[in-house]
XYZ file of C-alpha atoms in Angstrom:
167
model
C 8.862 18.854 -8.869
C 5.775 19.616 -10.791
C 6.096 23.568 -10.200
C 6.518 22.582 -6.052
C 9.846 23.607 -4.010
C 11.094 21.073 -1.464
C 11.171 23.000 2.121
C 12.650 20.354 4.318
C 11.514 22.260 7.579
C 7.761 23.497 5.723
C 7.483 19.960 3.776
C 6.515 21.120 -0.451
C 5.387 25.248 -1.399
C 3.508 25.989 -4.345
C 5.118 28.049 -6.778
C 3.788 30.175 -9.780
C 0.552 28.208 -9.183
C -0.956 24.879 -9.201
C 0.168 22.213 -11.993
C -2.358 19.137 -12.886
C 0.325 16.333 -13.429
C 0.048 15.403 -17.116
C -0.331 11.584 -17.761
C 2.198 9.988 -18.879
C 2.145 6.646 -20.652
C 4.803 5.155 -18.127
C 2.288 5.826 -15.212
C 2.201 8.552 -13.129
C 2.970 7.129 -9.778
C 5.977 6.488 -11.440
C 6.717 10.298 -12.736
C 5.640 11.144 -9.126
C 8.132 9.005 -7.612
C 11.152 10.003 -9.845
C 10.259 13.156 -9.230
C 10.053 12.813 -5.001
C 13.474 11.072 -5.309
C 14.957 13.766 -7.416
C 14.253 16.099 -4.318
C 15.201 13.881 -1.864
C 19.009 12.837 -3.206
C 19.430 16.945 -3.246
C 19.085 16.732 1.392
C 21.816 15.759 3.561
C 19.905 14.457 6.555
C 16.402 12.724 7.231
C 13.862 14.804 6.869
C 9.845 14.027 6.665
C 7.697 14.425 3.899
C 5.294 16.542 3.614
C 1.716 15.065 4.104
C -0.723 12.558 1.147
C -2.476 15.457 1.200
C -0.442 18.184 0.305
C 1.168 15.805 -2.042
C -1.981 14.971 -3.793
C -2.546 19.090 -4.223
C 0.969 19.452 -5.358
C 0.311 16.424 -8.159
C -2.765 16.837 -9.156
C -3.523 13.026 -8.538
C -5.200 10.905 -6.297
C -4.414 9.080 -2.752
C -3.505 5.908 -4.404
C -1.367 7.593 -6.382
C 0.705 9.011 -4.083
C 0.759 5.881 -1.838
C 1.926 3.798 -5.026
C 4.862 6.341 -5.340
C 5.981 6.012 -1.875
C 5.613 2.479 -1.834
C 7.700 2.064 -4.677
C 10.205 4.641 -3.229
C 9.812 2.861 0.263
C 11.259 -0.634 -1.208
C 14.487 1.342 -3.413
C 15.020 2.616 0.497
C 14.134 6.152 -0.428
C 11.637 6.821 2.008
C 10.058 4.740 4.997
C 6.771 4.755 6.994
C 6.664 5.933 10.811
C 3.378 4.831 12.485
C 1.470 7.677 13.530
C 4.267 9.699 12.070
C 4.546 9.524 8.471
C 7.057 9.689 6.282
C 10.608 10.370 5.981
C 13.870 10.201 4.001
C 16.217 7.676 4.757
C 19.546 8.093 6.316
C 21.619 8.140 3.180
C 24.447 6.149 4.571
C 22.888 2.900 3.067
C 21.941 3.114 -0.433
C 20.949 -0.439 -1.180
C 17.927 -1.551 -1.397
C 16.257 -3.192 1.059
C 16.129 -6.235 -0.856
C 19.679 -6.120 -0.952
C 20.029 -5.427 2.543
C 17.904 -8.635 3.784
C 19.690 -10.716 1.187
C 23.328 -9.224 2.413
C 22.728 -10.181 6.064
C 22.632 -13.854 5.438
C 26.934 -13.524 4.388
C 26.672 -10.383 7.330
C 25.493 -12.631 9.733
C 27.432 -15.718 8.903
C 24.571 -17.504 8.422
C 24.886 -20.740 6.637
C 22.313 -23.424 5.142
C 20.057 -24.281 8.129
C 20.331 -21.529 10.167
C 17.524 -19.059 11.408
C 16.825 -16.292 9.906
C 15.603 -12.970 11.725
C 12.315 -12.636 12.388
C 9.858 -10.048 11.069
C 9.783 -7.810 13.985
C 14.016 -7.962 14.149
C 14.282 -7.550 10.749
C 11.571 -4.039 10.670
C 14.006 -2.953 13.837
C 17.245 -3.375 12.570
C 16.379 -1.900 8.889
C 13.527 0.950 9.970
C 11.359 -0.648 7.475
C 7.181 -1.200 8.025
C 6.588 -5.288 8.139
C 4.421 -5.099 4.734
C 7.684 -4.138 3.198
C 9.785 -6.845 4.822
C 6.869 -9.036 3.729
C 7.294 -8.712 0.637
C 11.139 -9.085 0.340
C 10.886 -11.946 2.406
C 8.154 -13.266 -0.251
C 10.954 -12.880 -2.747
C 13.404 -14.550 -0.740
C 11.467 -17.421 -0.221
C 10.814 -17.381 -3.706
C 13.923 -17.702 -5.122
C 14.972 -20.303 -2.737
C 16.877 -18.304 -0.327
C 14.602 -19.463 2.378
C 12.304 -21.892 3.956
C 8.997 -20.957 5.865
C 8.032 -23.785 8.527
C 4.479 -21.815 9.963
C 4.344 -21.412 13.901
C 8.576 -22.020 13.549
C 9.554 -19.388 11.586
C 12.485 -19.392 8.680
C 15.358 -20.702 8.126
C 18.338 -20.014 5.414
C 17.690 -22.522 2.448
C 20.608 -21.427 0.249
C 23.422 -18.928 0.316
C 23.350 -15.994 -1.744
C 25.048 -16.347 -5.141
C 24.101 -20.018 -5.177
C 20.684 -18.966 -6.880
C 19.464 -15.436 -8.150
C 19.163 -11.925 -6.519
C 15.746 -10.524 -5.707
C-alpha cells in the first residue's frame, strides 16, 4: 500500500520512508481505494482503520481524497462509518454490496407490490451502514422504479426485483 504495512492492532506503519502517491489518470481516490481494499480482503475479522490523518500522510493526498476512497469503499461494503468512532472493515460474511443487499430484502422479506418498505433508521440498523449511504441506494431504488416515496408516509415497494433493472 504505497510503501505502508497494514497493522490491524497499530492501524498503517511507514516503511522505508514516505511515498507521495503518483497521479494517476484513473484518479487517485480510486488507486487509494484499490489499494485500502487490497489490505483489507488479506484480515479475517473487523478491524478499524487507521485515522484521515494518518491516511492522508501515508498517501500523500488530501482529506477529500481519502474520504472519496472510503466512500466509494463504504457503498462496495468494504468499510463503514461508526459515529464518533470511525472506521472499520466489514464483517466479511456478506460480500454484496449494499445495493444488493437493500434490493435482496424486498424477495428476503416477502415483500410484494404495495408493501412498506423499511425505513431509514431500520434499514442503517439492520445493515451497519451511515443513512447518507442508505440515501443514496434508496435514491437508486426509487430511481429505477423499485420504489415509491409518499413524503411524511414513507415508501412503499413499487416493483419486484427482476421486473426492472439492478442498481
Amino acid at each position: 500500500m504505497c510503501g505502508v504495512a497494514w497493522d490491524p492492532v497499530l492501524g498503517m506503519s511507514s516503511q522505508g520512508g514516505e511515498e507521495q502517491m503518483a497521479s494517476s489518470p484513473r484518479g487517485t481516490y480510486l488507486v487509494i481505494a484499490e489499494a485500502l481494499k487490497r489490505d483489507i480482503e488479506a484480515l479475517e475479522a473487523e478491524h478499524p482503520l487507521p485515522s484521515e490523518a494518518t491516511l492522508m500522510a501515508a498517501h500523500g493526498v488530501s482529506r477529500n481524497t481519502i474520504r472519496r476512497a472510503l466512500r466509494l469503499l463504504e457503498e462496495g461494503g468494504v468499510v463503514r462509518a461508526i459515529p464518533g468512532v470511525g472506521w472499520r472493515t466489514t464483517q466479511q460474511g456478506d460480500l454484496r454490496s449494499l445495493s444488493e443487499r437493500m434490493v435482496d430484502l424486498i424477495l428476503e422479506d416477502g415483500l410484494v407490490v404495495g408493501d412498506a418498505y423499511p425505513s431509514e433508521s431500520k434499514l442503517c440498523a439492520r445493515f451497519g451502514y451511515s443513512r447518507t449511504a442508505v440515501r443514496r441506494v434508496l435514491a437508486q431504488m426509487e430511481g429505477i422504479g423499485l420504489l415509491d416515496t409518499v413524503h411524511g408516509k414513507g415508501r412503499t415497494v413499487r416493483a419486484l426485483p427482476g421486473s426492472v433493472g439492478q442498481p
